[in-house]
CSV table of C-alpha atoms and ligand atoms in Angstrom, one decimal:
chain,number,residue,atom,x,y,z
A,1,UNK,CA,-0.2,133.2,111.1
A,2,UNK,CA,-0.8,131.9,107.6
A,3,UNK,CA,-1.7,128.5,108.3
A,4,UNK,CA,-5.3,127.9,109.7
A,5,UNK,CA,-5.0,126.3,112.9
A,6,UNK,CA,-8.9,126.3,113.4
A,7,UNK,CA,-9.5,125.2,109.7
A,8,UNK,CA,-7.2,122.3,110.4
A,9,UNK,CA,-9.0,120.5,113.8
A,10,UNK,CA,-12.1,121.2,111.8
A,11,UNK,CA,-10.8,118.9,108.9
A,12,UNK,CA,-8.9,116.6,111.3
A,13,UNK,CA,-12.7,116.2,113.6
A,14,UNK,CA,-14.4,115.8,109.8
A,15,UNK,CA,-12.0,113.0,108.6
A,16,UNK,CA,-12.1,110.7,111.7
A,17,UNK,CA,-15.2,109.0,111.2
A,18,UNK,CA,-13.7,107.8,107.7
A,19,UNK,CA,-10.4,106.7,108.8
A,20,UNK,CA,-9.4,109.1,105.8
A,21,UNK,CA,-5.9,110.8,105.1
A,22,UNK,CA,-5.1,114.9,105.1
A,23,UNK,CA,-2.6,116.2,102.2
A,24,UNK,CA,-2.2,119.4,103.1
A,25,UNK,CA,-2.0,121.1,99.6
A,26,UNK,CA,1.3,123.8,100.2
A,27,UNK,CA,1.7,124.7,96.2
A,28,UNK,CA,2.3,128.6,96.0
A,29,UNK,CA,2.6,129.2,99.7
A,30,UNK,CA,6.1,129.5,101.5
A,31,UNK,CA,8.2,127.3,103.5
A,32,UNK,CA,7.6,129.0,106.6
A,33,UNK,CA,3.7,128.1,106.3
A,34,UNK,CA,4.7,124.4,106.0
A,35,UNK,CA,7.0,124.9,109.2
A,36,UNK,CA,4.0,126.1,111.0
A,37,UNK,CA,1.9,123.2,109.7
A,38,UNK,CA,4.4,120.6,111.1
A,39,UNK,CA,4.4,122.3,114.1
A,40,UNK,CA,0.6,121.8,114.2
A,41,UNK,CA,1.4,117.7,113.9
A,42,UNK,CA,0.8,117.7,109.9
A,43,UNK,CA,3.1,116.1,108.0
A,44,UNK,CA,1.5,115.1,104.7
A,45,UNK,CA,2.2,117.8,102.0
A,46,UNK,CA,1.0,118.3,98.3
A,47,UNK,CA,3.0,120.2,95.5
A,48,UNK,CA,2.2,120.7,92.0
A,49,UNK,CA,5.6,121.8,90.8
A,50,UNK,CA,8.6,120.3,90.9
A,51,UNK,CA,11.5,122.7,91.2
A,52,UNK,CA,9.0,124.7,93.8
A,53,UNK,CA,9.0,121.2,95.6
A,54,UNK,CA,12.7,120.9,95.8
A,55,UNK,CA,12.8,124.3,96.8
A,56,UNK,CA,10.7,124.0,100.2
A,57,UNK,CA,11.9,120.6,100.9
A,58,UNK,CA,15.6,122.1,101.2
A,59,UNK,CA,14.0,124.8,103.4
A,60,UNK,CA,12.0,122.7,105.6
A,61,UNK,CA,14.5,120.0,105.7
A,62,UNK,CA,13.4,116.2,105.7
A,63,UNK,CA,10.3,116.5,108.0
A,64,UNK,CA,7.8,116.1,106.0
A,65,UNK,CA,6.3,113.8,103.9
A,66,UNK,CA,6.0,114.7,99.9
A,67,UNK,CA,3.3,114.1,97.8
A,68,UNK,CA,3.5,115.0,94.0
A,69,UNK,CA,-0.1,116.2,92.6
A,70,UNK,CA,0.6,118.5,89.7
A,71,UNK,CA,1.1,117.8,86.0
A,72,UNK,CA,4.3,115.7,86.0
A,73,UNK,CA,6.9,116.0,82.8
A,74,UNK,CA,9.1,112.6,82.4
A,75,UNK,CA,12.0,114.7,82.4
A,76,UNK,CA,11.6,116.1,86.0
A,77,UNK,CA,11.0,112.7,87.3
A,78,UNK,CA,14.3,112.3,88.6
A,79,UNK,CA,14.7,115.3,90.3
A,80,UNK,CA,11.9,113.9,92.8
A,81,UNK,CA,12.8,110.3,92.6
A,82,UNK,CA,15.2,110.2,95.3
A,83,UNK,CA,12.4,111.1,98.0
A,84,UNK,CA,8.9,111.4,96.9
A,85,UNK,CA,6.6,109.4,99.1
A,86,UNK,CA,3.7,109.3,96.9
A,87,UNK,CA,2.9,110.2,93.1
A,88,UNK,CA,-0.5,111.0,92.6
A,89,UNK,CA,-0.7,112.6,89.4
A,90,UNK,CA,-0.1,109.5,86.8
A,91,UNK,CA,-1.2,110.3,83.8
A,92,UNK,CA,0.3,108.1,81.0
A,93,UNK,CA,2.1,105.1,80.7
A,94,UNK,CA,5.6,106.8,79.5
A,95,UNK,CA,5.4,108.5,82.7
A,96,UNK,CA,4.9,105.4,84.7
A,97,UNK,CA,8.0,103.8,82.5
A,98,UNK,CA,10.2,106.8,83.8
A,99,UNK,CA,9.4,106.7,87.5
A,100,UNK,CA,9.9,102.7,87.2
A,101,UNK,CA,13.7,103.5,85.6
A,102,UNK,CA,14.4,106.6,88.1
A,103,UNK,CA,13.2,104.5,91.1
A,104,UNK,CA,15.5,101.8,90.3
A,105,UNK,CA,18.4,104.1,90.1
A,106,UNK,CA,17.4,105.7,94.0
A,107,UNK,CA,17.0,102.0,94.7
A,108,UNK,CA,13.6,102.6,95.7
A,109,UNK,CA,10.2,101.5,95.2
A,110,UNK,CA,7.7,104.7,94.4
A,111,UNK,CA,3.9,104.5,95.0
A,112,UNK,CA,1.9,106.2,92.6
A,113,UNK,CA,-1.7,106.8,92.0
A,114,UNK,CA,-3.0,107.0,88.6
A,115,UNK,CA,-4.7,110.2,87.8
A,116,UNK,CA,-8.6,110.1,86.2
A,117,UNK,CA,-10.3,112.3,84.6
A,118,UNK,CA,-13.8,112.5,85.8
A,119,UNK,CA,-14.5,116.4,85.7
A,120,UNK,CA,-16.7,117.8,83.0
A,121,UNK,CA,-13.6,120.3,82.0
A,122,UNK,CA,-11.6,119.7,79.1
A,123,UNK,CA,-8.2,120.7,80.6
A,124,UNK,CA,-7.5,118.4,83.0
A,125,UNK,CA,-4.8,115.5,82.6
A,126,UNK,CA,-5.5,111.9,83.5
A,127,UNK,CA,-6.7,108.7,82.3
A,128,UNK,CA,-10.2,108.0,81.0
A,129,UNK,CA,-12.0,105.5,82.8
A,130,UNK,CA,-11.1,102.6,79.8
A,131,UNK,CA,-7.9,103.7,80.0
A,132,UNK,CA,-7.6,103.3,83.7
A,133,UNK,CA,-8.6,99.8,83.6
A,134,UNK,CA,-6.8,98.9,80.5
A,135,UNK,CA,-3.5,99.7,82.6
A,136,UNK,CA,-4.6,97.5,85.3
A,137,UNK,CA,-4.1,94.9,82.9
A,138,UNK,CA,-1.3,96.1,80.7
A,139,UNK,CA,1.1,93.4,80.6
A,140,UNK,CA,4.6,94.8,81.0
A,141,UNK,CA,3.2,96.5,84.3
A,142,UNK,CA,4.5,93.2,86.1
A,143,UNK,CA,8.1,94.2,84.7
A,144,UNK,CA,8.1,97.7,86.5
A,145,UNK,CA,9.5,96.5,89.8
A,146,UNK,CA,10.1,99.4,91.3
A,147,UNK,CA,6.6,101.4,91.2
A,148,UNK,CA,3.6,100.4,93.1
A,149,UNK,CA,0.1,101.2,91.7
A,150,UNK,CA,-1.9,102.3,94.8
A,151,UNK,CA,-4.9,103.4,93.8
A,152,UNK,CA,-6.9,106.4,92.2
A,153,UNK,CA,-6.8,110.4,92.4
A,154,UNK,CA,-9.2,112.6,90.9
A,155,UNK,CA,-10.7,116.4,90.9
A,156,UNK,CA,-14.5,116.8,90.5
A,157,UNK,CA,-15.9,119.6,88.1
A,158,UNK,CA,-15.8,122.9,89.5
A,159,UNK,CA,-18.9,123.6,90.4
A,160,UNK,CA,-21.3,124.4,92.8
A,161,UNK,CA,-24.0,121.3,91.6
A,162,UNK,CA,-23.7,118.9,94.5
A,163,UNK,CA,-25.4,116.4,92.4
A,164,UNK,CA,-22.8,116.6,89.7
A,165,UNK,CA,-20.3,116.4,91.8
A,166,UNK,CA,-21.5,113.6,93.7
A,167,UNK,CA,-21.7,111.7,90.5
A,168,UNK,CA,-18.7,112.4,89.5
A,169,UNK,CA,-16.9,110.9,93.0
A,170,UNK,CA,-19.6,107.7,92.7
A,171,UNK,CA,-18.3,106.9,89.4
A,172,UNK,CA,-14.8,107.2,90.6
A,173,UNK,CA,-15.2,105.2,93.8
A,174,UNK,CA,-16.7,102.5,91.4
A,175,UNK,CA,-13.6,102.5,89.0
A,176,UNK,CA,-11.5,101.9,92.0
A,177,UNK,CA,-13.2,98.8,93.1
A,178,UNK,CA,-13.2,97.5,89.5
A,179,UNK,CA,-9.4,98.3,89.4
A,180,UNK,CA,-8.6,96.9,92.7
A,181,UNK,CA,-10.2,93.5,91.4
A,182,UNK,CA,-8.2,93.7,88.6
A,183,UNK,CA,-4.8,94.6,90.3
A,184,UNK,CA,-2.1,92.0,90.7
A,185,UNK,CA,-1.8,93.6,94.5
A,186,UNK,CA,-5.2,94.1,95.6
A,187,UNK,CA,-4.4,94.2,99.0
A,188,UNK,CA,-2.0,97.3,98.1
A,189,UNK,CA,-4.1,99.0,95.8
A,190,UNK,CA,-5.7,100.8,99.0
A,191,UNK,CA,-6.1,104.7,98.3
A,192,UNK,CA,-8.6,106.5,96.8
A,193,UNK,CA,-7.3,110.0,96.8
A,194,UNK,CA,-10.4,112.5,96.7
A,195,UNK,CA,-11.9,115.7,97.4
A,196,UNK,CA,-10.4,119.5,98.0
A,197,UNK,CA,-11.5,122.3,100.0
A,198,UNK,CA,-14.5,122.9,98.4
A,199,UNK,CA,-15.8,119.3,98.1
A,200,UNK,CA,-14.0,117.1,100.5
A,201,UNK,CA,-17.2,116.4,102.7
A,202,UNK,CA,-18.8,114.8,99.6
A,203,UNK,CA,-15.8,112.9,98.6
A,204,UNK,CA,-16.0,111.1,102.0
A,205,UNK,CA,-19.7,110.4,101.9
A,206,UNK,CA,-18.5,108.6,98.3
A,207,UNK,CA,-15.6,106.6,99.5
A,208,UNK,CA,-12.3,108.5,99.6
A,209,UNK,CA,-9.7,107.4,102.0
A,210,UNK,CA,-7.4,110.6,101.2
A,211,UNK,CA,-8.3,114.4,100.6
A,212,UNK,CA,-6.4,117.6,99.4
A,213,UNK,CA,-6.8,120.6,101.2
A,214,UNK,CA,-4.9,123.6,99.9
A,215,UNK,CA,-7.1,127.0,100.2
A,216,UNK,CA,-8.9,126.3,103.5
A,217,UNK,CA,-5.7,125.3,105.4
A,218,UNK,CA,-3.5,127.8,103.6
A,219,UNK,CA,-5.6,130.6,102.2
A,220,UNK,CA,-6.4,131.8,98.8
A,221,UNK,CA,-3.9,131.6,96.3
A,222,UNK,CA,-4.4,133.2,92.3
A,223,UNK,CA,-4.2,129.2,90.5
A,224,UNK,CA,-6.2,126.3,91.6
B,301,PLP,C1,-4.5,122.8,94.3
B,301,PLP,C2,-5.0,121.3,94.3
B,301,PLP,C3,-5.3,120.8,95.3
B,301,PLP,C4,-6.2,121.8,96.4
B,301,PLP,O1,-7.5,122.7,96.1
B,301,PLP,P1,-8.0,123.7,97.5
B,301,PLP,O2,-8.6,123.7,96.5
B,301,PLP,O3,-7.1,124.6,97.5
B,301,PLP,O4,-7.9,122.8,98.3
B,301,PLP,C5,-5.9,119.3,95.3
B,301,PLP,N1,-5.5,118.4,94.6
B,301,PLP,C6,-5.1,119.1,93.4
B,301,PLP,C7,-4.7,118.2,92.5
B,301,PLP,C8,-4.8,120.2,93.3
B,301,PLP,O5,-3.9,120.9,92.1
């Protein structure tokens, strides 16, 4: 059994008081693991690579809800636009335009989160805080009728320093509150996706309402 039922129960229990949602991150894991998770009652899955996502979705049929959480290239948007539930990793206006265009072709409105760079590490994708706020007020946004910006997503630094992680999550929560005030649709701006296997408890205490858990549910991978 590759899906850790015990860990699943524990995470669900931890989530209860916060009314937060769980996205099971199944990247690099086989479709059979996803089917086990579905059997256990988990329906939201996060994937980082377009081809891998499309292949596995074929295998598990249409039972799951798919979240895209990796860096998304504009030319790959069309492959996921017909079915994706939430694109959590929007990191440029160009990408947002492309999602809007492909969503229109599929006659859909696609929910998106802006990925914000909060970690100390240099390599991660995402807007900085100023860019995210500027985007909320971007005039062309009101013309993008086939996307809905539902909130923010971020990853804390890879560190054991809990204070550092707490500081980063707290600043993302603060930014989330500010962006909601700027949103054209504050009611719909309701999702703050932060927290992974190693730091989800800190994230929940800092205001997260969606956590993305991979290794704790499916075991270690060779890449993050
Ligand atoms: C891989 C990944 C996760 C899950 O990480 P774990 O540490 O395995 O829980 C969450 N979010 C993003 C964006 C990821 O790429």
